[in-house]
CSV table of C-alpha atoms in Angstrom, one decimal:
chain,number,residue,atom,x,y,z
A,1,MET,CA,-107.1,-37.6,-15.5
A,2,ILE,CA,-107.8,-33.9,-14.8
A,3,PRO,CA,-107.5,-31.9,-18.1
A,4,VAL,CA,-105.7,-28.6,-17.3
A,5,THR,CA,-107.8,-26.0,-19.2
A,6,SER,CA,-106.2,-22.9,-17.7
A,7,PHE,CA,-103.3,-22.9,-20.2
A,8,ALA,CA,-105.5,-23.8,-23.3
A,9,GLY,CA,-103.9,-22.3,-26.4
A,10,ARG,CA,-100.6,-21.4,-24.6
A,11,THR,CA,-97.2,-23.0,-24.4
A,12,VAL,CA,-96.0,-24.6,-21.1
A,13,ALA,CA,-92.6,-25.9,-20.3
A,14,VAL,CA,-92.5,-29.0,-18.1
A,15,PHE,CA,-89.3,-29.9,-16.4
A,16,GLY,CA,-89.0,-33.2,-14.6
A,17,LEU,CA,-90.6,-36.1,-16.4
A,18,GLY,CA,-91.1,-38.7,-13.6
A,19,GLY,CA,-94.5,-39.8,-12.6
A,20,SER,CA,-96.0,-36.4,-11.7
A,21,GLY,CA,-94.2,-34.6,-14.5
A,22,LEU,CA,-95.5,-36.9,-17.2
A,23,ALA,CA,-99.0,-36.7,-15.7
A,24,SER,CA,-98.7,-32.9,-15.9
A,25,CYS,CA,-97.8,-33.2,-19.6
A,26,HIS,CA,-100.8,-35.4,-20.3
A,27,ALA,CA,-103.2,-33.2,-18.3
A,28,LEU,CA,-102.0,-30.0,-20.0
A,29,LYS,CA,-102.2,-31.5,-23.5
A,30,ALA,CA,-105.7,-32.8,-22.7
A,31,GLY,CA,-106.7,-29.2,-21.7
A,32,GLY,CA,-105.5,-27.7,-24.9
A,33,ALA,CA,-102.0,-26.5,-24.1
A,34,GLU,CA,-98.8,-27.0,-26.1
A,35,VAL,CA,-96.2,-28.8,-24.0
A,36,ILE,CA,-92.4,-28.6,-24.2
A,37,ALA,CA,-91.1,-31.4,-22.0
A,38,ALA,CA,-87.6,-31.6,-20.5
A,39,ASP,CA,-85.4,-33.5,-18.0
A,40,ASP,CA,-81.9,-33.9,-17.1
A,41,ASN,CA,-82.3,-37.7,-17.5
A,42,PRO,CA,-82.2,-38.8,-21.1
A,43,ASP,CA,-84.3,-41.8,-20.3
A,44,ASN,CA,-87.2,-39.7,-19.1
A,45,VAL,CA,-86.9,-37.5,-22.2
A,46,ALA,CA,-87.1,-40.5,-24.4
A,47,GLN,CA,-90.1,-41.8,-22.5
A,48,ALA,CA,-91.9,-38.4,-23.0
A,49,ALA,CA,-91.0,-38.3,-26.7
A,50,GLN,CA,-92.4,-41.8,-27.1
A,51,ALA,CA,-95.6,-40.7,-25.4
A,52,GLY,CA,-95.9,-38.0,-28.2
A,53,PHE,CA,-94.6,-34.9,-26.4
A,54,VAL,CA,-92.3,-32.3,-27.9
A,55,THR,CA,-89.0,-32.4,-26.0
A,56,ALA,CA,-86.2,-29.9,-25.9
A,57,ASP,CA,-83.2,-28.7,-23.9
A,58,LEU,CA,-84.7,-25.7,-22.2
A,59,ARG,CA,-81.2,-24.0,-22.1
A,60,SER,CA,-81.2,-23.7,-25.9
A,61,VAL,CA,-84.8,-22.5,-26.6
A,62,SER,CA,-86.5,-19.1,-26.4
A,63,TRP,CA,-88.6,-18.6,-23.3
A,64,THR,CA,-90.6,-15.8,-24.9
A,65,ASN,CA,-93.7,-17.8,-25.6
A,66,PHE,CA,-93.8,-19.9,-22.4
A,67,ALA,CA,-96.7,-19.2,-20.2
A,68,ALA,CA,-95.3,-21.1,-17.2
A,69,LEU,CA,-92.7,-23.6,-16.1
A,70,VAL,CA,-94.2,-26.6,-14.4
A,71,LEU,CA,-91.4,-27.9,-12.2
A,72,THR,CA,-91.0,-31.3,-10.6
A,73,PRO,CA,-90.9,-31.1,-6.7
A,74,GLY,CA,-87.6,-32.9,-6.9
A,75,ALA,CA,-85.8,-29.9,-8.4
A,76,PRO,CA,-84.7,-27.1,-5.9
A,77,LEU,CA,-86.7,-23.9,-6.1
A,78,THR,CA,-84.6,-21.9,-3.6
A,79,HIS,CA,-81.9,-23.8,-1.7
A,80,PRO,CA,-79.1,-24.6,-1.9
A,81,MET,CA,-79.6,-22.7,-5.1
A,82,PRO,CA,-82.4,-22.6,-7.7
A,83,HIS,CA,-82.4,-25.3,-10.4
A,84,TRP,CA,-81.1,-23.8,-13.7
A,85,SER,CA,-84.5,-24.0,-15.3
A,86,VAL,CA,-85.9,-21.8,-12.4
A,87,LEU,CA,-83.2,-19.3,-13.1
A,88,LEU,CA,-84.1,-19.2,-16.8
A,89,ALA,CA,-87.7,-18.8,-16.0
A,90,ARG,CA,-87.2,-16.0,-13.6
A,91,ARG,CA,-85.0,-14.2,-16.1
A,92,ALA,CA,-87.8,-14.5,-18.7
A,93,GLY,CA,-90.5,-13.4,-16.2
A,94,VAL,CA,-92.2,-16.8,-16.5
A,95,GLU,CA,-94.0,-18.1,-13.4
A,96,VAL,CA,-92.8,-21.4,-11.8
A,97,ILE,CA,-95.4,-23.7,-10.4
A,98,GLY,CA,-96.1,-27.3,-9.8
A,99,ASP,CA,-98.9,-29.9,-10.5
A,100,ILE,CA,-100.7,-29.1,-7.2
A,101,GLU,CA,-101.1,-25.5,-8.4
A,102,LEU,CA,-102.5,-26.8,-11.7
A,103,PHE,CA,-105.1,-28.8,-9.8
A,104,CYS,CA,-106.0,-25.8,-7.7
A,105,ARG,CA,-106.6,-23.6,-10.7
A,106,GLU,CA,-108.8,-26.3,-12.4
A,107,ARG,CA,-110.9,-26.7,-9.2
A,108,ARG,CA,-111.5,-23.0,-9.0
A,109,ARG,CA,-112.5,-22.8,-12.6
A,110,HIS,CA,-114.9,-25.8,-12.6
A,111,ALA,CA,-115.9,-26.8,-9.0
A,112,PRO,CA,-114.7,-24.3,-6.4
A,113,ASP,CA,-116.9,-25.8,-3.6
A,114,ALA,CA,-115.8,-29.5,-4.2
A,115,PRO,CA,-114.3,-30.9,-1.0
A,116,PHE,CA,-110.5,-30.7,-1.1
A,117,VAL,CA,-108.5,-32.0,1.9
A,118,ALA,CA,-104.8,-31.2,2.0
A,119,ILE,CA,-102.5,-32.7,4.6
A,120,THR,CA,-98.9,-31.8,5.5
A,121,GLY,CA,-96.5,-32.2,8.5
A,122,THR,CA,-93.0,-33.5,9.1
A,123,ASN,CA,-94.3,-36.8,10.4
A,124,GLY,CA,-97.5,-38.8,10.0
A,125,LYS,CA,-98.9,-37.2,6.9
A,126,SER,CA,-99.1,-40.4,4.9
A,127,THR,CA,-101.0,-42.4,7.6
A,128,THR,CA,-103.3,-39.4,8.2
A,129,THR,CA,-103.9,-39.1,4.4
A,130,ALA,CA,-104.7,-42.8,4.1
A,131,LEU,CA,-106.9,-42.7,7.2
A,132,ILE,CA,-108.9,-39.6,6.0
A,133,ALA,CA,-109.4,-41.4,2.6
A,134,HIS,CA,-110.6,-44.5,4.4
A,135,LEU,CA,-113.1,-42.5,6.5
A,136,THR,CA,-114.5,-40.6,3.6
A,137,LYS,CA,-114.9,-43.8,1.5
A,138,PHE,CA,-116.6,-45.4,4.5
A,139,ALA,CA,-118.9,-42.4,4.7
A,140,GLY,CA,-119.9,-42.9,1.1
A,141,TYR,CA,-117.8,-40.2,-0.7
A,142,ASP,CA,-116.3,-40.7,-4.0
A,143,THR,CA,-112.8,-40.4,-2.8
A,144,GLN,CA,-109.6,-39.6,-4.7
A,145,MET,CA,-106.4,-40.0,-2.8
A,146,GLY,CA,-103.0,-38.9,-4.1
A,147,GLY,CA,-100.2,-36.4,-4.1
A,148,ASN,CA,-97.0,-37.2,-2.2
A,149,ILE,CA,-98.5,-40.5,-1.0
A,150,GLY,CA,-98.4,-42.0,-4.5
A,151,THR,CA,-100.7,-41.2,-7.4
A,152,ALA,CA,-100.0,-37.9,-9.1
A,153,ILE,CA,-102.8,-35.4,-8.4
A,154,LEU,CA,-103.5,-34.8,-12.1
A,155,SER,CA,-104.0,-38.5,-12.6
A,156,LEU,CA,-107.0,-38.5,-10.4
A,157,GLN,CA,-110.6,-37.9,-11.5
A,158,PRO,CA,-111.6,-34.2,-11.8
A,159,PRO,CA,-113.1,-32.2,-8.9
A,160,ARG,CA,-116.9,-32.1,-8.6
A,161,MET,CA,-119.5,-32.0,-5.8
A,162,GLY,CA,-119.7,-35.3,-3.9
A,163,ARG,CA,-116.2,-36.2,-4.8
A,164,VAL,CA,-113.5,-35.4,-2.3
A,165,HIS,CA,-109.8,-35.1,-3.1
A,166,VAL,CA,-107.5,-36.2,-0.2
A,167,ILE,CA,-104.0,-35.0,-1.0
A,168,GLU,CA,-100.8,-35.5,0.9
A,169,MET,CA,-98.3,-32.6,0.3
A,170,SER,CA,-94.6,-32.3,1.0
A,171,SER,CA,-93.1,-28.8,1.5
A,172,TYR,CA,-91.6,-29.0,-2.0
A,173,GLN,CA,-95.1,-29.3,-3.4
A,174,ILE,CA,-96.5,-26.5,-1.3
A,175,ASP,CA,-93.6,-24.3,-2.4
A,176,LEU,CA,-94.8,-24.7,-6.0
A,177,ALA,CA,-98.5,-24.0,-5.2
A,178,PRO,CA,-98.8,-20.3,-4.5
A,179,SER,CA,-102.7,-20.3,-4.6
A,180,LEU,CA,-103.2,-23.5,-2.6
A,181,ASP,CA,-106.7,-23.3,-1.2
A,182,PRO,CA,-108.1,-26.5,0.4
A,183,SER,CA,-111.5,-26.6,2.0
A,184,VAL,CA,-109.9,-28.5,4.9
A,185,GLY,CA,-106.2,-28.0,5.5
A,186,ILE,CA,-104.2,-30.1,8.1
A,187,LEU,CA,-100.7,-29.3,9.6
A,188,LEU,CA,-99.8,-32.1,11.9
A,189,ASN,CA,-96.4,-31.1,13.3
A,190,ILE,CA,-93.1,-29.4,12.5
A,191,SER,CA,-89.6,-30.6,13.4
A,192,GLU,CA,-86.3,-30.2,11.7
A,193,ASP,CA,-86.3,-31.6,8.2
A,194,HIS,CA,-85.3,-30.7,4.6
A,195,ILE,CA,-83.1,-27.8,5.7
A,196,ASP,CA,-81.0,-28.5,2.6
A,197,ARG,CA,-83.9,-27.5,0.5
A,198,HIS,CA,-85.3,-24.6,2.5
A,199,GLY,CA,-82.2,-23.1,4.1
A,200,THR,CA,-83.5,-22.7,7.7
A,201,LEU,CA,-86.1,-24.4,9.9
A,202,GLU,CA,-87.9,-21.1,9.9
A,203,ASN,CA,-88.2,-21.1,6.1
A,204,TYR,CA,-89.4,-24.8,6.2
A,205,ALA,CA,-92.1,-23.9,8.8
A,206,THR,CA,-93.2,-20.9,6.8
A,207,VAL,CA,-93.8,-23.1,3.7
A,208,LYS,CA,-95.7,-25.6,5.7
A,209,GLU,CA,-97.9,-23.0,7.2
A,210,ARG,CA,-99.0,-21.8,3.8
A,211,LEU,CA,-101.1,-24.9,3.4
A,212,VAL,CA,-103.3,-24.0,6.3
A,213,ALA,CA,-103.1,-20.3,5.8
A,214,GLY,CA,-104.7,-20.8,2.3
A,215,VAL,CA,-107.8,-22.6,3.6
A,216,GLN,CA,-110.9,-21.2,1.9
A,217,PRO,CA,-113.0,-18.6,3.8
A,218,GLN,CA,-115.7,-21.1,5.0
A,219,GLY,CA,-113.2,-23.9,5.4
A,220,THR,CA,-111.3,-25.4,8.4
A,221,ALA,CA,-107.6,-25.3,9.3
A,222,ILE,CA,-106.7,-28.2,11.6
A,223,VAL,CA,-103.3,-27.6,13.4
A,224,GLY,CA,-101.4,-29.9,15.8
A,225,VAL,CA,-100.3,-27.7,18.6
A,226,ASP,CA,-97.8,-30.0,20.4
A,227,ASP,CA,-94.8,-28.0,19.0
A,228,ALA,CA,-94.0,-24.4,19.2
A,229,TRP,CA,-93.9,-23.8,15.5
A,230,CYS,CA,-97.4,-25.1,15.0
A,231,ARG,CA,-98.8,-23.4,18.1
A,232,ASN,CA,-97.6,-20.1,16.7
A,233,THR,CA,-99.2,-21.0,13.3
A,234,ALA,CA,-102.5,-21.7,15.0
A,235,ASP,CA,-102.3,-18.3,16.8
A,236,ARG,CA,-101.6,-16.4,13.6
A,237,LEU,CA,-104.4,-18.1,11.7
A,238,ASP,CA,-106.8,-17.3,14.6
A,239,ARG,CA,-105.8,-13.6,14.4
A,240,SER,CA,-106.4,-13.7,10.6
A,241,GLY,CA,-109.9,-14.9,11.1
A,242,LYS,CA,-109.6,-18.5,10.0
A,243,ASN,CA,-111.7,-21.3,11.5
A,244,VAL,CA,-108.9,-23.1,13.4
A,245,VAL,CA,-109.3,-26.5,15.2
A,246,ARG,CA,-106.3,-27.1,17.5
A,247,ILE,CA,-105.2,-30.7,18.1
A,248,SER,CA,-103.1,-32.1,21.0
A,249,VAL,CA,-102.2,-35.5,22.3
A,250,LYS,CA,-100.1,-34.2,25.2
A,251,ASN,CA,-102.4,-31.7,26.9
A,252,PRO,CA,-106.1,-31.1,27.4
A,253,LEU,CA,-107.3,-28.1,25.5
A,254,ALA,CA,-110.0,-25.5,26.5
A,255,SER,CA,-111.1,-25.4,22.9
A,256,GLY,CA,-110.1,-28.0,20.3
A,257,ILE,CA,-109.6,-31.7,20.0
A,258,TYR,CA,-107.3,-33.7,22.3
A,259,VAL,CA,-106.6,-37.3,23.2
A,260,GLU,CA,-106.8,-38.5,26.8
A,261,HIS,CA,-106.4,-42.1,27.8
A,262,GLU,CA,-107.1,-43.3,24.2
A,263,VAL,CA,-110.3,-41.2,24.0
A,264,ILE,CA,-110.6,-38.5,21.4
A,265,VAL,CA,-112.2,-35.5,23.1
A,266,SER,CA,-113.7,-32.3,21.7
A,267,ALA,CA,-113.7,-29.3,24.0
A,268,ASP,CA,-115.5,-26.1,23.4
A,269,GLY,CA,-115.5,-23.6,26.3
A,270,GLY,CA,-116.6,-25.6,29.3
A,271,THR,CA,-118.2,-28.4,27.2
A,272,ARG,CA,-116.4,-31.7,26.8
A,273,THR,CA,-117.6,-34.3,24.3
A,274,GLU,CA,-116.2,-37.7,23.6
A,275,ILE,CA,-115.7,-38.2,19.8
A,276,ALA,CA,-114.2,-41.6,19.5
A,277,ARG,CA,-112.2,-44.3,21.3
A,278,LEU,CA,-108.9,-45.6,20.0
A,279,GLY,CA,-108.4,-48.5,22.5
A,280,GLY,CA,-108.1,-51.8,20.7
A,281,ILE,CA,-107.5,-50.4,17.2
A,282,GLY,CA,-104.2,-52.1,16.3
A,283,SER,CA,-103.6,-50.0,13.3
A,284,LEU,CA,-103.6,-46.8,15.4
A,285,ARG,CA,-101.3,-47.8,18.2
A,286,GLY,CA,-99.0,-45.3,19.7
A,287,LEU,CA,-98.9,-41.6,20.6
A,288,HIS,CA,-98.0,-40.5,17.0
A,289,ASN,CA,-101.0,-42.5,15.6
A,290,ALA,CA,-103.3,-40.8,18.2
A,291,GLN,CA,-102.3,-37.5,16.7
A,292,ASN,CA,-103.0,-38.8,13.2
A,293,ALA,CA,-106.4,-40.1,14.3
A,294,ALA,CA,-107.3,-36.9,16.1
A,295,CYS,CA,-106.5,-34.8,13.0
A,296,ALA,CA,-108.4,-37.2,10.8
A,297,SER,CA,-111.4,-37.1,13.2
A,298,ALA,CA,-111.4,-33.3,13.2
A,299,CYS,CA,-111.5,-33.5,9.4
A,300,ALA,CA,-114.3,-35.9,9.4
A,301,LEU,CA,-116.3,-33.8,11.8
A,302,ALA,CA,-115.6,-30.7,9.6
A,303,MET,CA,-117.0,-32.5,6.6
A,304,GLY,CA,-120.2,-33.4,8.6
A,305,MET,CA,-119.5,-37.0,9.4
A,306,SER,CA,-121.4,-38.4,12.4
A,307,THR,CA,-119.4,-39.7,15.4
A,308,GLU,CA,-121.0,-43.1,14.9
A,309,THR,CA,-119.7,-43.3,11.4
A,310,LEU,CA,-116.4,-41.9,12.5
A,311,GLN,CA,-115.9,-44.6,15.2
A,312,LYS,CA,-116.8,-47.5,12.8
A,313,GLY,CA,-114.5,-46.0,10.2
A,314,LEU,CA,-111.5,-45.8,12.7
A,315,ARG,CA,-112.1,-49.4,13.8
A,316,SER,CA,-112.0,-50.6,10.2
A,317,PHE,CA,-108.8,-48.8,9.2
A,318,PRO,CA,-106.3,-51.4,8.1
A,319,GLY,CA,-103.3,-49.2,8.5
A,320,LEU,CA,-100.7,-48.3,6.0
A,321,ALA,CA,-98.5,-51.0,4.4
A,322,HIS,CA,-95.1,-51.3,6.0
A,323,ARG,CA,-95.9,-48.9,8.8
A,324,MET,CA,-96.8,-50.8,12.0
A,325,GLU,CA,-98.7,-53.1,9.7
A,326,GLN,CA,-100.2,-56.1,11.5
A,327,VAL,CA,-99.4,-59.0,9.1
A,328,GLY,CA,-100.3,-62.1,11.1
A,329,ARG,CA,-100.8,-63.8,14.4
A,330,ARG,CA,-99.8,-67.2,15.7
A,331,GLY,CA,-101.4,-68.0,19.0
A,332,ASN,CA,-100.8,-64.9,21.1
A,333,VAL,CA,-97.8,-63.8,19.0
A,334,LEU,CA,-98.5,-60.7,16.8
A,335,PHE,CA,-96.2,-60.0,13.8
A,336,VAL,CA,-95.8,-56.4,12.8
A,337,ASN,CA,-94.2,-55.1,9.7
A,338,ASP,CA,-92.7,-51.5,10.2
A,339,SER,CA,-90.2,-51.8,7.3
A,340,LYS,CA,-90.7,-48.0,6.8
A,341,GLY,CA,-88.9,-47.5,10.1
A,342,THR,CA,-85.6,-46.8,8.2
A,343,ASN,CA,-83.9,-44.6,11.0
A,344,ALA,CA,-83.9,-44.6,14.7
A,345,ASP,CA,-86.5,-41.8,15.1
A,346,ALA,CA,-88.9,-43.7,12.8
A,347,ALA,CA,-88.3,-47.0,14.7
A,348,ALA,CA,-88.9,-45.2,18.1
A,349,HIS,CA,-92.7,-44.9,17.1
A,350,ALA,CA,-93.0,-48.7,16.8
A,351,LEU,CA,-90.8,-49.5,19.8
A,352,SER,CA,-92.9,-47.1,22.0
A,353,SER,CA,-96.2,-48.8,20.9
A,354,PHE,CA,-95.5,-52.3,22.2
A,355,GLY,CA,-94.3,-53.8,25.6
A,356,GLU,CA,-92.9,-57.3,24.8
A,357,ILE,CA,-90.9,-57.0,21.7
A,358,PHE,CA,-88.8,-59.5,19.7
A,359,TRP,CA,-87.1,-56.9,17.6
A,360,ILE,CA,-85.8,-57.5,14.1
A,361,ALA,CA,-83.4,-54.6,13.2
A,362,GLY,CA,-80.5,-53.8,10.9
A,363,GLY,CA,-79.7,-53.2,7.3
A,364,LYS,CA,-77.7,-50.5,5.7
A,365,PRO,CA,-76.8,-48.2,8.8
A,366,LYS,CA,-77.5,-44.5,9.1
A,367,ALA,CA,-75.6,-41.9,11.1
A,368,GLY,CA,-76.3,-42.1,14.8
A,369,GLY,CA,-77.1,-45.8,14.8
A,370,ILE,CA,-79.5,-46.9,17.6
A,371,SER,CA,-77.9,-45.3,20.6
A,372,GLY,CA,-80.8,-42.8,20.8
A,373,LEU,CA,-83.3,-45.7,21.3
A,374,ALA,CA,-81.8,-46.7,24.7
A,375,GLY,CA,-84.9,-45.6,26.5
A,376,TYR,CA,-86.9,-48.3,24.7
A,377,PHE,CA,-84.4,-51.1,25.4
A,378,PRO,CA,-86.4,-52.4,28.5
A,379,ARG,CA,-89.2,-53.2,26.2
A,380,ILE,CA,-87.1,-55.5,24.0
A,381,ARG,CA,-87.0,-59.1,25.1
A,382,LYS,CA,-84.5,-60.0,22.4
A,383,ALA,CA,-83.1,-58.4,19.2
A,384,TYR,CA,-82.4,-60.2,16.0
A,385,LEU,CA,-79.8,-58.4,13.9
A,386,ILE,CA,-79.5,-58.4,10.1
A,387,GLY,CA,-77.5,-56.8,7.4
A,388,GLU,CA,-74.4,-54.6,7.4
A,389,ALA,CA,-75.5,-52.9,10.7
A,390,ALA,CA,-75.6,-56.2,12.7
A,391,ALA,CA,-72.2,-55.9,14.4
A,392,GLU,CA,-72.6,-52.2,15.2
A,393,PHE,CA,-76.1,-52.7,16.7
A,394,ALA,CA,-74.8,-55.7,18.7
A,395,ALA,CA,-72.1,-53.5,20.2
A,396,THR,CA,-74.7,-50.8,21.1
A,397,LEU,CA,-77.1,-53.3,22.7
A,398,GLY,CA,-74.2,-54.9,24.6
A,399,GLU,CA,-75.4,-56.7,27.8
A,400,ARG,CA,-78.5,-54.4,28.1
A,401,VAL,CA,-80.6,-56.4,25.5
A,402,PRO,CA,-80.2,-60.1,24.7
A,403,HIS,CA,-79.4,-60.3,21.0
A,404,GLU,CA,-78.2,-62.5,18.2
A,405,ILE,CA,-76.7,-61.8,14.8
A,406,SER,CA,-79.2,-63.5,12.5
A,407,GLY,CA,-77.7,-62.1,9.3
A,408,THR,CA,-80.7,-62.5,7.0
A,409,LEU,CA,-84.4,-61.7,7.4
A,410,ASP,CA,-85.6,-65.3,7.0
A,411,VAL,CA,-83.4,-66.5,9.9
A,412,ALA,CA,-84.5,-63.6,12.0
A,413,VAL,CA,-88.1,-64.2,11.4
A,414,ALA,CA,-87.8,-68.0,12.2
A,415,ASN,CA,-85.8,-67.5,15.4
A,416,ALA,CA,-88.0,-64.5,16.6
A,417,ALA,CA,-91.2,-66.4,16.1
A,418,ARG,CA,-89.8,-69.4,18.0
A,419,ASP,CA,-88.6,-67.4,20.9
A,420,ALA,CA,-91.8,-65.3,21.2
A,421,GLU,CA,-93.9,-68.4,21.2
A,422,ALA,CA,-91.8,-70.0,23.9
A,423,SER,CA,-91.6,-66.9,26.0
A,424,GLY,CA,-94.8,-67.5,27.9
A,425,LEU,CA,-95.6,-63.7,27.6
A,426,LYS,CA,-99.1,-62.5,27.4
A,427,ASP,CA,-98.7,-60.3,24.3
A,428,PRO,CA,-95.4,-60.9,22.6
A,429,VAL,CA,-94.7,-59.0,19.3
A,430,VAL,CA,-92.3,-59.9,16.5
A,431,LEU,CA,-91.5,-56.5,15.2
A,432,LEU,CA,-89.6,-55.6,12.0
A,433,SER,CA,-88.6,-52.0,12.5
A,434,PRO,CA,-85.0,-52.0,11.1
A,435,ALA,CA,-83.8,-48.5,12.1
A,436,CYS,CA,-81.8,-48.8,8.8
A,437,ALA,CA,-82.1,-48.4,5.1
A,438,SER,CA,-82.8,-51.6,3.1
A,439,PHE,CA,-80.2,-51.2,0.4
A,440,ASP,CA,-77.8,-53.7,1.6
A,441,GLN,CA,-80.1,-56.6,1.0
A,442,TYR,CA,-83.3,-55.2,-0.6
A,443,ARG,CA,-83.9,-52.6,-3.3
A,444,ASN,CA,-86.4,-50.6,-1.1
A,445,PHE,CA,-88.3,-50.8,2.2
A,446,GLU,CA,-91.4,-52.0,0.3
A,447,ILE,CA,-89.7,-55.1,-1.0
A,448,ARG,CA,-88.2,-55.8,2.5
A,449,GLY,CA,-91.6,-55.4,4.1
A,450,ALA,CA,-93.2,-57.7,1.5
A,451,ALA,CA,-90.5,-60.3,2.2
A,452,PHE,CA,-91.2,-60.2,5.9
A,453,ARG,CA,-94.9,-60.5,5.3
A,454,ASP,CA,-94.3,-63.6,3.0
A,455,LEU,CA,-92.0,-65.2,5.6
A,456,VAL,CA,-94.5,-64.7,8.4
A,457,ASN,CA,-97.4,-66.1,6.4
A,458,ALA,CA,-95.3,-69.1,5.5
A,459,LEU,CA,-94.9,-70.0,9.2
A,460,PRO,CA,-97.1,-72.9,10.3
A,461,GLY,CA,-100.3,-71.8,12.1
A,462,VAL,CA,-100.2,-68.2,11.2
A,463,GLY,CA,-103.5,-66.5,10.7
A,464,PRO,CA,-105.0,-63.0,10.2
A,465,ALA,CA,-103.9,-60.4,12.8
A,466,VAL,CA,-107.3,-59.9,14.4
């Protein structure tokens, strides 16, 4: 835990008592603050009270003595309208911040030069965060990973030299961290997302940009420049005097890092240097993972890692669970768990990464279905359809893709494994990438992915995916 000493002797309201909110309560209390905890969910309030915190309805207390409101990222700060607690705080002149801001203030107070890597982007931020954490551990750093990827930031160990914090951040978290100042900031990409919480794409992009704009004076801002929003961000940072490393997986760069034929290349003026090779690294297949790997490599180099250590670290990366996770192999048949592919756009990443696919898809359907994936249909040797979306997906596939309605995951796995093995293809892949939510048959995508993994490993003759 990271004790928050910046509010010692003062009273702080904490609204939102889920994982990060309760962690904030504990951290503030450990640092000497008095905490008043609140939530719209009575069960969360009861849990905080049981943990020994004073709870209250913030609508019926005086805000005169509150030094700050620590807000959960799940509560709206601006759109479609501010949460009622935000309105009360503003009326009382009380600052509204989040747990990332508390971390930043503690780092500045106690270890301002401790390495702090912050990662954001519309897509790929979890994989990039996990990859950077893997690389820093491989290089011998005491690595603390958290934020939006799972562990609340204040539940990690405190900042100190030799210890790196690798933190994934959503736009909601950045919005609540006005003094965010990582030593390495990474903005992967920007596409339309979370407009309901930011009002416009421009507002959303502006919030994302703050993560790299806040990089410390001697730090490094790493920006993917394959979309116009991020290209403009990189140009603005350049003009402001930041040390900017541009990343591209679509075009060579005169200055920056780019990927060409599965090789990560660093360019500086007329000098071109090979940094690492991605060929044969199953956990980093696909153009989207090439961007993740290039950004992670730029971070590793900024932290002083050698290219030899970087290459070995990339090759040993196991991948993120449920995201193009290689879970087994039987003969030449590879089994891949992409249960996190819960919509067509997400499934497209996996479908674009393999050529001989026995595709398991379906579940609780989402708007748009899979018609947008038609460009990948030639890669699919056969589809095995499950859950509520099976009939709809079958109609979309029609005569273009051989398919069956398997109904359940166990039937789909058994049939896909049988057909892939009998296909005679050189590199057949049984791919679970549902393009659907899991909720019709599973509580969440993690449980669905774990079920797939168990079913694969129960097949006779399945071994490690090496």
